[in-house]
Coordinates of C-alpha atoms and ligand atoms in Angstrom, one line a residue:
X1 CA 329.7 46.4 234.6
X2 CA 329.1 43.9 237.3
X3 CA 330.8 40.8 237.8
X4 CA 328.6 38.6 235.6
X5 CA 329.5 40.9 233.0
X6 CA 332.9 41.2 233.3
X7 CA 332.8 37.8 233.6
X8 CA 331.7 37.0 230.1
X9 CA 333.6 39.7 228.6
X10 CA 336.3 38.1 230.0
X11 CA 335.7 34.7 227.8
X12 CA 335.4 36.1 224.3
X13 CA 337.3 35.9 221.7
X14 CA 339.5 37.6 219.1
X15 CA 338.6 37.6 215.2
X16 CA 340.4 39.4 213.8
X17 CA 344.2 45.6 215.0
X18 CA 345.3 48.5 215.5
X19 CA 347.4 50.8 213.1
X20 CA 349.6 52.0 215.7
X21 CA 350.0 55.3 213.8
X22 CA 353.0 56.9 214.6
X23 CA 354.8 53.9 215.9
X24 CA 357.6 53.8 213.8
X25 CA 357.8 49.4 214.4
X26 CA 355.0 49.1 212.6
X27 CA 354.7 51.7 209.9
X28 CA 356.7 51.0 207.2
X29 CA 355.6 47.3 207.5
X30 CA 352.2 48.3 207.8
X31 CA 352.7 50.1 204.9
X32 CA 353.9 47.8 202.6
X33 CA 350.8 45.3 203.5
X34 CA 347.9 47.8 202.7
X35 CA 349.2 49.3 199.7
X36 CA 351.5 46.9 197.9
X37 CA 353.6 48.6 195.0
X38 CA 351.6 46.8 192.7
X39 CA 348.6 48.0 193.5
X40 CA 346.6 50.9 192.9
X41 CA 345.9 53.5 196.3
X42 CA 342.6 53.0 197.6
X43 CA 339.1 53.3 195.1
X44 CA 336.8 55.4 195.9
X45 CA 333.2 54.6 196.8
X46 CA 331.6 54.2 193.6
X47 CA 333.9 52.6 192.2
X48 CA 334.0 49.7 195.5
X49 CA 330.3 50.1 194.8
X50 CA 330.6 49.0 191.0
X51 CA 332.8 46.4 191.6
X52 CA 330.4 44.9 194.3
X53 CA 327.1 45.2 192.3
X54 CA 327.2 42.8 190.6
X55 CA 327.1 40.1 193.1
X56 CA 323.7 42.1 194.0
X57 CA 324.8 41.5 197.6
X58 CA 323.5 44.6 200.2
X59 CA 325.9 46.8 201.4
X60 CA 326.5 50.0 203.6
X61 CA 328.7 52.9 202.6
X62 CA 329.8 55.6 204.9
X63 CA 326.8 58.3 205.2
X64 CA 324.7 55.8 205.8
X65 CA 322.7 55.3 208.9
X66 CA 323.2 51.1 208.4
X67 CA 327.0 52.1 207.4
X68 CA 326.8 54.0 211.1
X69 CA 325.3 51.2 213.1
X70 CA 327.1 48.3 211.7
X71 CA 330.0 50.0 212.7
X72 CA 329.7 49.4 216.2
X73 CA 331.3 46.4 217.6
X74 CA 333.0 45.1 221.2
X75 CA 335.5 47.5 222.3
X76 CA 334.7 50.9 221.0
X77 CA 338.4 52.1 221.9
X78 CA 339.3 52.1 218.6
X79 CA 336.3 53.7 215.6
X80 CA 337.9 52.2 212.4
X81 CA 336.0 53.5 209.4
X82 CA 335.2 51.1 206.8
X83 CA 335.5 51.7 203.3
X84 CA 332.2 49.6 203.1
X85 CA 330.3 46.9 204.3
X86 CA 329.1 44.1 202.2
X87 CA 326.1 41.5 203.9
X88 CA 326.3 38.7 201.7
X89 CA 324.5 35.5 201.9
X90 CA 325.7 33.3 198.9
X91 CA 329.7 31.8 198.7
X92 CA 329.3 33.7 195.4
X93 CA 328.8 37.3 197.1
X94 CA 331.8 36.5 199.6
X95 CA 333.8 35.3 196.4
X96 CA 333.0 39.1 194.6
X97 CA 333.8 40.9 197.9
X98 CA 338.0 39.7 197.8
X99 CA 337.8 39.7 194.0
X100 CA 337.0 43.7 193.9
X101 CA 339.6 44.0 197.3
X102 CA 342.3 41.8 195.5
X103 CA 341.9 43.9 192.2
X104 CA 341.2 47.6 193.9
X105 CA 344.1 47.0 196.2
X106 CA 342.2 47.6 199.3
X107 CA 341.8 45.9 202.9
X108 CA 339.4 43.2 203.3
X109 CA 338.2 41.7 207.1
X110 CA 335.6 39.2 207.8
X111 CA 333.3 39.6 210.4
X112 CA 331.3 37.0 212.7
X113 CA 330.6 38.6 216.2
X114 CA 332.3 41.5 216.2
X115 CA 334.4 40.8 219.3
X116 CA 337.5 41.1 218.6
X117 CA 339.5 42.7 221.2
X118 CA 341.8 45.0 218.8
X119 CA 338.8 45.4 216.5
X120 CA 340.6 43.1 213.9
X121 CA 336.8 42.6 212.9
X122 CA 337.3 46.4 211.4
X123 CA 339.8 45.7 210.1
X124 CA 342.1 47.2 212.6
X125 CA 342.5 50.1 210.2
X126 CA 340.4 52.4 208.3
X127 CA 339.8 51.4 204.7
X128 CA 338.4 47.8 204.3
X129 CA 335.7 46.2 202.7
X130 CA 334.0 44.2 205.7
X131 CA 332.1 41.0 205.7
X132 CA 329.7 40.9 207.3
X133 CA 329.0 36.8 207.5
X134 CA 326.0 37.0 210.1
X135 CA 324.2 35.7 206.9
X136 CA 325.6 32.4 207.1
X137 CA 323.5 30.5 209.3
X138 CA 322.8 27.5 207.9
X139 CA 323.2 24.0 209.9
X140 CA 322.9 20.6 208.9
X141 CA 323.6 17.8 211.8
X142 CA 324.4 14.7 210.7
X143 CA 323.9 11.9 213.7
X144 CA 325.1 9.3 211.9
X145 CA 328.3 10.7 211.6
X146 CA 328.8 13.2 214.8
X147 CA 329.2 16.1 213.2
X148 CA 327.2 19.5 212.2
X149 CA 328.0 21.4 209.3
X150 CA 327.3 25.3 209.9
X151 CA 327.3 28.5 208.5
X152 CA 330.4 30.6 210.1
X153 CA 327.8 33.6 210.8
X154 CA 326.5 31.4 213.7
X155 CA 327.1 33.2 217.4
X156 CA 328.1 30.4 220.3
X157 CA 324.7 31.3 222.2
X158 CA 322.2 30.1 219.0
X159 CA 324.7 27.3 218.2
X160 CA 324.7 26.1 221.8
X161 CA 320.9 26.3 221.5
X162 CA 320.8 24.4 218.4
X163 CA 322.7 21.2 218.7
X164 CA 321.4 21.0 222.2
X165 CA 317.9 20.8 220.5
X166 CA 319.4 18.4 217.8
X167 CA 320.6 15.8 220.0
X168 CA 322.0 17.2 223.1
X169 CA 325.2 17.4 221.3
X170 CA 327.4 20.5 221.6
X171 CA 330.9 22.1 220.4
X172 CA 332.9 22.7 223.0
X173 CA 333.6 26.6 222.9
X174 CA 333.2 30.0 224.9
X175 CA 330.1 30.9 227.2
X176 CA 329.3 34.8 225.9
X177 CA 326.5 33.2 223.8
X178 CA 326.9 36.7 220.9
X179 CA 330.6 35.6 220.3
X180 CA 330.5 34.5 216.9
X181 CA 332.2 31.0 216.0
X182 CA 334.5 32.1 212.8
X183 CA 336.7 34.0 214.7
X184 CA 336.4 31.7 217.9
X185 CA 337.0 28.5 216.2
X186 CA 339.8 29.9 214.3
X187 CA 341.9 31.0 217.3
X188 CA 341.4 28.3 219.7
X189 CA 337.9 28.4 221.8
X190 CA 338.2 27.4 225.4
X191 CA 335.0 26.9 227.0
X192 CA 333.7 25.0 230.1
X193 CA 334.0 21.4 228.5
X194 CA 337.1 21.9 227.2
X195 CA 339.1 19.8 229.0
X196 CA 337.4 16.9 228.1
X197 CA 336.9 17.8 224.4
X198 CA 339.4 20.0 223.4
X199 CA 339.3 23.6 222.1
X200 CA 336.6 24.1 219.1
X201 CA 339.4 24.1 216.7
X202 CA 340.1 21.1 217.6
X203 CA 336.6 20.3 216.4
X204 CA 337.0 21.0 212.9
X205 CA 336.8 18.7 210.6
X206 CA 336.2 20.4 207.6
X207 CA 336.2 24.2 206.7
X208 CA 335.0 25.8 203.4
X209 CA 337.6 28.9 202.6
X210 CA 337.0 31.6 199.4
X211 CA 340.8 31.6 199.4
X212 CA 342.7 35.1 197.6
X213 CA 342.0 34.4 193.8
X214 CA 338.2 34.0 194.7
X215 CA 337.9 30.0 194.6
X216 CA 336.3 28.1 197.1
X217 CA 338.6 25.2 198.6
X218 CA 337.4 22.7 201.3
X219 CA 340.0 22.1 203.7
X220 CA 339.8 18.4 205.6
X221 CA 341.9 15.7 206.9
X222 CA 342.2 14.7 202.4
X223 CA 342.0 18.0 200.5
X224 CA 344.1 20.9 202.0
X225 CA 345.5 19.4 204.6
X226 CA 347.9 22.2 205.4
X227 CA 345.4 24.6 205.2
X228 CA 343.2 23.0 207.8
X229 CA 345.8 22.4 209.7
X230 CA 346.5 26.7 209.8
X231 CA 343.1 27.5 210.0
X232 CA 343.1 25.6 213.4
X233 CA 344.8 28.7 215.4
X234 CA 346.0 31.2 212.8
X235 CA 342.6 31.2 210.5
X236 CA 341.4 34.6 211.0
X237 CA 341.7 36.8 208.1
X238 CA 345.5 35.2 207.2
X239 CA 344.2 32.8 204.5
X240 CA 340.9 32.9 203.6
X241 CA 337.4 33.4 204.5
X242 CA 335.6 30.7 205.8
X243 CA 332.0 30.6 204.5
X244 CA 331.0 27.1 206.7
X245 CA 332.6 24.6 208.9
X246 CA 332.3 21.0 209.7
X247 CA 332.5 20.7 213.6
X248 CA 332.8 17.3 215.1
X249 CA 330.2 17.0 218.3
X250 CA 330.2 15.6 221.7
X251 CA 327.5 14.3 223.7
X252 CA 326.3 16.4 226.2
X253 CA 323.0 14.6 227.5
X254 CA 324.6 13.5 231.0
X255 CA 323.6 15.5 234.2
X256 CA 326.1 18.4 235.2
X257 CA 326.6 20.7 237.8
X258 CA 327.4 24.3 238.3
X259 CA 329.7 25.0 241.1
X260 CA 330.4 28.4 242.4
X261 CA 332.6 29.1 245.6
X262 CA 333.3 32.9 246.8
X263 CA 336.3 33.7 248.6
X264 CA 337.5 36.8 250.3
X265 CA 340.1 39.4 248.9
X266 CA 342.8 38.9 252.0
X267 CA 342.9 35.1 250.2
X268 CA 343.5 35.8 246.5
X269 CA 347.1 34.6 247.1
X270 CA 345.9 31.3 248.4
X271 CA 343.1 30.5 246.0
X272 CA 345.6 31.1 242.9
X273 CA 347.9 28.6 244.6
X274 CA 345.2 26.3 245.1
X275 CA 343.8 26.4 241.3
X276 CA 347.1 25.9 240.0
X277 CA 348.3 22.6 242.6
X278 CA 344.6 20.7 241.9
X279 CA 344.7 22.2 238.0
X280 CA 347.6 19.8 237.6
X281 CA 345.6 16.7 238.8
X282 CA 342.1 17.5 238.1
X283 CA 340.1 15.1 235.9
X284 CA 338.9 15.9 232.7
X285 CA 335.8 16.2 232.9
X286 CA 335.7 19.3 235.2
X287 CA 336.5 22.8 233.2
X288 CA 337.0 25.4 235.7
X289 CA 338.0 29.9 236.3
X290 CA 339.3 31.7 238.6
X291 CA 338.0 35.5 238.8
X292 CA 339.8 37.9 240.3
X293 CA 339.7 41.6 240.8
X294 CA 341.1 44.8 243.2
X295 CA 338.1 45.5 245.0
X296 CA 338.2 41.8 246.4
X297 CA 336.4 39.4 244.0
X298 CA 337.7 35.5 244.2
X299 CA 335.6 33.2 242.7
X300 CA 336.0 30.0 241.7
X301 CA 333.8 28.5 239.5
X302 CA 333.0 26.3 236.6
X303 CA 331.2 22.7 235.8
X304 CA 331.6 19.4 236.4
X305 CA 330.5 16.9 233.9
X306 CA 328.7 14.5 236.4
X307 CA 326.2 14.4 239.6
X308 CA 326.9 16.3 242.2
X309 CA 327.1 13.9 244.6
X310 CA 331.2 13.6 243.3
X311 CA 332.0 17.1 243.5
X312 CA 333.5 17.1 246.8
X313 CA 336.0 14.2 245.6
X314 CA 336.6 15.9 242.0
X315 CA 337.2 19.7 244.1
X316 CA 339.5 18.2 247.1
X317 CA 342.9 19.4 246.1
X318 CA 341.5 22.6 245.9
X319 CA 339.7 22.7 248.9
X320 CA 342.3 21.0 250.8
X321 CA 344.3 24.3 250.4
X322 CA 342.1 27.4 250.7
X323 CA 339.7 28.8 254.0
X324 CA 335.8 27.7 253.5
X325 CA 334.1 29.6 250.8
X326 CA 332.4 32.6 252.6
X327 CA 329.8 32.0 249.8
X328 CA 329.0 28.9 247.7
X329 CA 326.6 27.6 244.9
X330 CA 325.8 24.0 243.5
X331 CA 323.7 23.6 240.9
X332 CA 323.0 19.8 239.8
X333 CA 321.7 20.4 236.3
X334 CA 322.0 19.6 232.7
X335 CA 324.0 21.5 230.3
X336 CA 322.1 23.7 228.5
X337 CA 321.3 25.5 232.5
X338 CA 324.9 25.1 232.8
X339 CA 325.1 27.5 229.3
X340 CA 322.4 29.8 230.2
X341 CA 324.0 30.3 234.4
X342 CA 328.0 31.1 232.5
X343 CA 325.8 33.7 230.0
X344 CA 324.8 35.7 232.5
X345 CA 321.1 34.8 232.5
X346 CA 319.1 33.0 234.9
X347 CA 319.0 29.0 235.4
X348 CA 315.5 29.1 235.2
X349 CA 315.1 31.3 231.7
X350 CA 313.9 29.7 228.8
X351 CA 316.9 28.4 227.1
X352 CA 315.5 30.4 223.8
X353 CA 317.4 33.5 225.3
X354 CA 320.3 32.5 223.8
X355 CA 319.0 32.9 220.3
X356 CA 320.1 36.2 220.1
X357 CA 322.2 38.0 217.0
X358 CA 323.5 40.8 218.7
X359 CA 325.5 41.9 221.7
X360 CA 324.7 40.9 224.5
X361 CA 326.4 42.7 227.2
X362 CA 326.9 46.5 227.2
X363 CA 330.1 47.1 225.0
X364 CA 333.4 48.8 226.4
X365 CA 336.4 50.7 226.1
X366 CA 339.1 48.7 227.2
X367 CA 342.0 47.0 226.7
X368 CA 342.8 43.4 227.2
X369 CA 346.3 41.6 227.9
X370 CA 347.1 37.8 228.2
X371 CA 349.3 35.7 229.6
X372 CA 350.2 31.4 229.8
X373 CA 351.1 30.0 232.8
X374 CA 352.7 26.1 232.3
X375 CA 352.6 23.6 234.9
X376 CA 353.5 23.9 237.6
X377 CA 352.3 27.4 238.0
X378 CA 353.8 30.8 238.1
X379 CA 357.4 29.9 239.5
X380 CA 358.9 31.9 242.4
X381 CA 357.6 35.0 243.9
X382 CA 354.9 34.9 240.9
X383 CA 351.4 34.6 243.0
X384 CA 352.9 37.3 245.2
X385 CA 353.9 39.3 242.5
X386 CA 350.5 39.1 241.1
X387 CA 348.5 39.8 243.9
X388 CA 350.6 42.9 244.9
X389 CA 350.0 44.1 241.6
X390 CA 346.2 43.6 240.8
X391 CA 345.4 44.8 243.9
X392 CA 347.0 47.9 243.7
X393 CA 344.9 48.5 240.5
X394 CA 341.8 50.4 239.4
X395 CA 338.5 49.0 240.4
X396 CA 337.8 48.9 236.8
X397 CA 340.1 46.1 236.1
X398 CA 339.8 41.9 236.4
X399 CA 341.4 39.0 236.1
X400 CA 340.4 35.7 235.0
X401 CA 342.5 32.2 235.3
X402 CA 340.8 29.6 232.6
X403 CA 342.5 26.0 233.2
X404 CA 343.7 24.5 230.0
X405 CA 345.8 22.1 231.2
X406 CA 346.6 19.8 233.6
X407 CA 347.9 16.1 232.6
X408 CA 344.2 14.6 232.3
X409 CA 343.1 17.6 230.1
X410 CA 342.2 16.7 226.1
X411 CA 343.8 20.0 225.1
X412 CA 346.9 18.9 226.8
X413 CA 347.3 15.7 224.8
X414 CA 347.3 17.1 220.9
X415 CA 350.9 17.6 220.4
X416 CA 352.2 21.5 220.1
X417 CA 352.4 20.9 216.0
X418 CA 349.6 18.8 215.4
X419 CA 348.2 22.2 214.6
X420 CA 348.5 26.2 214.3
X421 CA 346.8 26.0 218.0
X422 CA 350.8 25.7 219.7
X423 CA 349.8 26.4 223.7
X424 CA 349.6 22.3 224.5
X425 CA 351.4 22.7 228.3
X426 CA 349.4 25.7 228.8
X427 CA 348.0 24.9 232.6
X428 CA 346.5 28.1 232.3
X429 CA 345.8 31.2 230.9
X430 CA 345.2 34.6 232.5
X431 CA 342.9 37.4 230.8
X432 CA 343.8 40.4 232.2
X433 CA 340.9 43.0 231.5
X434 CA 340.7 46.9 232.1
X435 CA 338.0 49.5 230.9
X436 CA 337.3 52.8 231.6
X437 CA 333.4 53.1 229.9
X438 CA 332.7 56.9 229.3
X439 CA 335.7 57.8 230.3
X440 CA 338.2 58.3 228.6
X441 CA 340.5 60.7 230.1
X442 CA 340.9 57.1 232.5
X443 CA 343.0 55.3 229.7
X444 CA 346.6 56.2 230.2
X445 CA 346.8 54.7 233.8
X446 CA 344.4 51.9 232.8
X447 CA 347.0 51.0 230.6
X448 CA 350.0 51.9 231.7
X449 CA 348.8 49.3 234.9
X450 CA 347.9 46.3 233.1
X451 CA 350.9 47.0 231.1
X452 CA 353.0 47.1 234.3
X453 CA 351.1 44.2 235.6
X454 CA 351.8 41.6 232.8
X455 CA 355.6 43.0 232.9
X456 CA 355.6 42.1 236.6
X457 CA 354.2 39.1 236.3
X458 CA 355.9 38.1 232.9
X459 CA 359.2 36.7 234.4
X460 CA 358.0 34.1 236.6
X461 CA 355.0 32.9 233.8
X462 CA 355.9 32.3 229.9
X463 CA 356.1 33.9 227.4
X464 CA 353.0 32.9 225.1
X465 CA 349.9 34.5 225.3
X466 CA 346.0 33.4 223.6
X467 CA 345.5 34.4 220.3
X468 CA 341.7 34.8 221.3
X469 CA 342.7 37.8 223.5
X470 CA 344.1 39.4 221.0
X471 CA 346.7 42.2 221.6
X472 CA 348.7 44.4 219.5
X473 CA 351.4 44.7 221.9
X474 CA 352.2 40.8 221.6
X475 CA 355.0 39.9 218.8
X476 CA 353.5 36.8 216.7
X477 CA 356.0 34.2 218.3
X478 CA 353.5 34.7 221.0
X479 CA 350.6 33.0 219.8
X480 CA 352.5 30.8 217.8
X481 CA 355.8 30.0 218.7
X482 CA 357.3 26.9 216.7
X483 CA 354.2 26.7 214.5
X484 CA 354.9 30.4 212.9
X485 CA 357.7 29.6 210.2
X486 CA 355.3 26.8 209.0
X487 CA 352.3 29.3 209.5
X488 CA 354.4 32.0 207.0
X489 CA 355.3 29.1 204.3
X490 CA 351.6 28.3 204.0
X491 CA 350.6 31.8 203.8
X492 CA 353.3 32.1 200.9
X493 CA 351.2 29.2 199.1
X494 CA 347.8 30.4 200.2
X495 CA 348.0 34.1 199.6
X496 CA 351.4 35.1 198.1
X497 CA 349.8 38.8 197.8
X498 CA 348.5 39.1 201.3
X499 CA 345.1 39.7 200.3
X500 CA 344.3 39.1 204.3
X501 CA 345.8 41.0 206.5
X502 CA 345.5 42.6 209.5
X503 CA 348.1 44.4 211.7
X504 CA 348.5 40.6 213.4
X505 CA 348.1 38.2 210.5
X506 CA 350.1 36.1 209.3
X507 CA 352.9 37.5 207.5
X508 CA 354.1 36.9 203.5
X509 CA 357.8 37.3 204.5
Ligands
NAG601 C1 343.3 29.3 193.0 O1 344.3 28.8 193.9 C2 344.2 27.4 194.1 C3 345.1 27.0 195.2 O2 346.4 27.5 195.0 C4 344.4 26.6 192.9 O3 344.2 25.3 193.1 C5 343.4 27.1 191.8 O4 343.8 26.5 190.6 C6 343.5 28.6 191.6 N1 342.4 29.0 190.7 C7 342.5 30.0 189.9 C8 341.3 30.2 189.0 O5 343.5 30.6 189.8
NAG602 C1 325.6 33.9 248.0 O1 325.3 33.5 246.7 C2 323.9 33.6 246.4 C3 323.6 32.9 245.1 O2 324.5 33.3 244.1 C4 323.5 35.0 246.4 O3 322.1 35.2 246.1 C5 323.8 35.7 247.7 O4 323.6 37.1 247.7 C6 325.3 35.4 248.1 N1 325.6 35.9 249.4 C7 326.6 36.6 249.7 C8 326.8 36.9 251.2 O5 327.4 37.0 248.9

């Protein structure tokens, strides 16, 4: 992959494990959520198939060539196997699908994008009936109002595409434009206007959920309250499948521009210092990343929601503390360019290259790690420690820095249980990224470094990490902290049965 690639790898999202078979932590729990007592063992085919036909939705079984190719998604580490995949298109066909799982006693995963990092979308096991929800792509904008009601099959790119063309609105969310929105809005979604609208979950203002006895709930600031207020963070596959959401949207019609700045590899140490002092102070209405890598990459990029002609002022506590850029790029623009340069495609494309319902970069074999870093930055010996580390690595691995925080950032100023989202002093978080495409043999070191590297670097950083990156290693107190014995009581009131699950969810306990 080249570094545009990696780049938008490195800003997707999670939707929804892996059954660490043989791992005696997780087996007997494991166990005891596939298969309750209860329940019968897992139906056959035809009999998944009969309970499924009647909702006349289409579906893929294994032996198929469409069972075979709808198998495929982001990181193709893992090749769960499906007990079937159902494509529906009506709330009534989605409704069917986790009737037949409730009463067959088998897994059940929705799927948007495909994404996922642990191949939660799967299922994260062998078994389920997925959901495919790339049907749902209905939208309705409502000007008068602000907000845009949409199917939760939509992927970021077409969305993007769409309110821009509605009324140079947008959500605020993640630039790899085939991410799809249910499992991104439902973890978080940090994008490149995030800091002055929040994260996309903090968009939603309504969601409609097919909750575990097969009734459809709305979930807004009157009706459900509690459950909205999981689905913002913890909503993948723990309590319902969301057929359509109510996003809240921001006016994006103001010029922007597109900033770039290279550095070179002997000043990694000082660029991380430098994002994380102006982090801290920059104004809200620039988003930014830092990439980093061991053969030398150190770019700092992002967008600033105004002329150009400010950027110098809105950069200088940055630039104030790292060399000249031995490369730079300002692009004074509007945001849709801004959308189509942070996808990978060129400024001048036709924005319509974003309409696309697929994948959009090659997909991978790799493994993903995360880390939060609160203000002030990685304490101590931290940068150092970092540095060390990554650059002792495989070429195949990067390293991105996406600033949350800082005290003028929107995500910031929600307070930690306002929802399931907890990571409100983030400054930033780190996506730590390895893959080793076609080679396989590569994946004990690959891991065994970033697994070293987020040990290293653990002590002087904290100890949450994004729910978006998902990864099995992380213990739920992670991505939750203070919000997950709240997070369990719901889940006890939503789906006492534990109809969704994944090896991540949220538990019944
Ligand atoms: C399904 O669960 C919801 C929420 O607990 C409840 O309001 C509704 O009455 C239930 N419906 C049926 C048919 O059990
Ligand atoms: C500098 O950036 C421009 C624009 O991205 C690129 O075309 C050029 O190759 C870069 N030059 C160097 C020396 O990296």
């Amino acid at each position: 992959m080249n570094m545009r690639v990696k780049r938008m790898t490195g800003i997707l999202i999670g939707f929804l494990t892996i059954l660490l078979l043989g791992d005696p932590r997780f087996q007997s729990s494991l166990a005891d959520k596939i298969l309750p007592a209860s329940r019968s063992l897992a139906a056959g085919a035809s009999t998944i198939a009969g309970c499924l036909a009647p909702a006349k939705a289409r579906t893929a079984f294994p032996g198929s060539s469409e069972y075979q190719s709808a198998r495929t998604v982001f990181n193709l580490r893992y090749k769960y196997a499906p007990a079937a995949f159902v494509f529906p298109t009506t709330v009534a066909q989605v409704q069917n699908a986790v009737g037949c799982a409730e009463q067959l006693g088998i897994g059940i995963s929705p799927r948007g994008g495909g994404h996922s990092y642990e191949d939660y979308s799967l299922g994260g096991r062998d078994g389920v009936i997925v959901v495919d929800m790339t049907g749902f792509t209905d939208i309705s904008y409502n000007k008068a109002a602000g907000t845009v009601r949409v199917g939760s099959g939509f992927r970021l790119g077409p969305l993007k595409l769409a309110l821009w063309n509605l009324g140079k609105v947008t959500v605020p969310c993640g630039v790899c434009p085939s991410v799809g929105v249910g499992g991104h809005a439902l973890g978080g979604g940090w994008g490149f206007v995030s800091r002055k609208f929040g994260i996309l979950s903090d968009s939603i203002v309504e969601a409609q959920v097919v909750i575990a006895n097969g009734t459809t709930v709305r979930a807004n600031a009157i009706e459900n309250v509690n459950l909205l207020w999981s689905l913002k963070g913890a909503g993948a596959n723990s309590y319902g499948i969301v057929s359509q959401f109510t996003f809240k949207v921001h006016d994006v019609s103001a010029t922007m521009t597109h900033f770039s700045y290279t550095f070179l590899k002997s000043q990694q140490a000082q660029t991380v210092k430098a994002f994380q002092i102006w982090g801290q102070v920059a104004v809200a209405e620039v988003t930014t990343s830092l990439y980093l890598d061991p053969s030398g990459g150190n770019n700092f990029y992002g967008i600033y929601m105004g002329p150009s002609a400010n950027l110098n002022a809105v950069l200088k506590a940055f630039m104030d503390n790292v060399p000249a850029p031995s490369n730079q790029t300002v692009i004074e623009t509007d945001y849709i360019t801004t959308v189509l340069i942070d996808g990978g495609f060129s400024q001048n494309a036709d924005p319509s290259v974003l309409n696309l319902h697929s994948f959009t970069y090659p997909t991978a074999t790799f493994k993903a790690k995360s880390i939060i870093v609160k203000a002030p930055g990685f304490s101590g010996d931290g940068i150092k420690t970092f540095v060390n580390s990554l650059q002792a690595g495989p070429a195949t691995s990067y390293f991105i820095f996406d600033l949350f925080g800082g005290s003028a950032s929107v995500i910031n100023q929600i307070a930690p249980g306002d929802s399931a989202w907890v990571h409100r002093d983030a400054l930033f978080s780190i996506q730590m990224f390895t893959y080793w495409q076609n080679n396989p043999s590569q994946s004990s070191s690959d891991i065994t470094f970033i697994d070293n590297l987020w040990s290293a670097v653990r002590p002087y950083a904290s100890s949450e990490a994004y729910q978006n990156y998902i990864d099995q290693d992380m213990p739920l107190s992670a991505y939750y902290g203070s919000n997950l014995n709240r997070l369990i009581s719901e889940k006890k009131i939503w789906d006492s049965n534990n109809v969704f699950n994944f090896p991540q969810s949220i538990p019944v306990r």
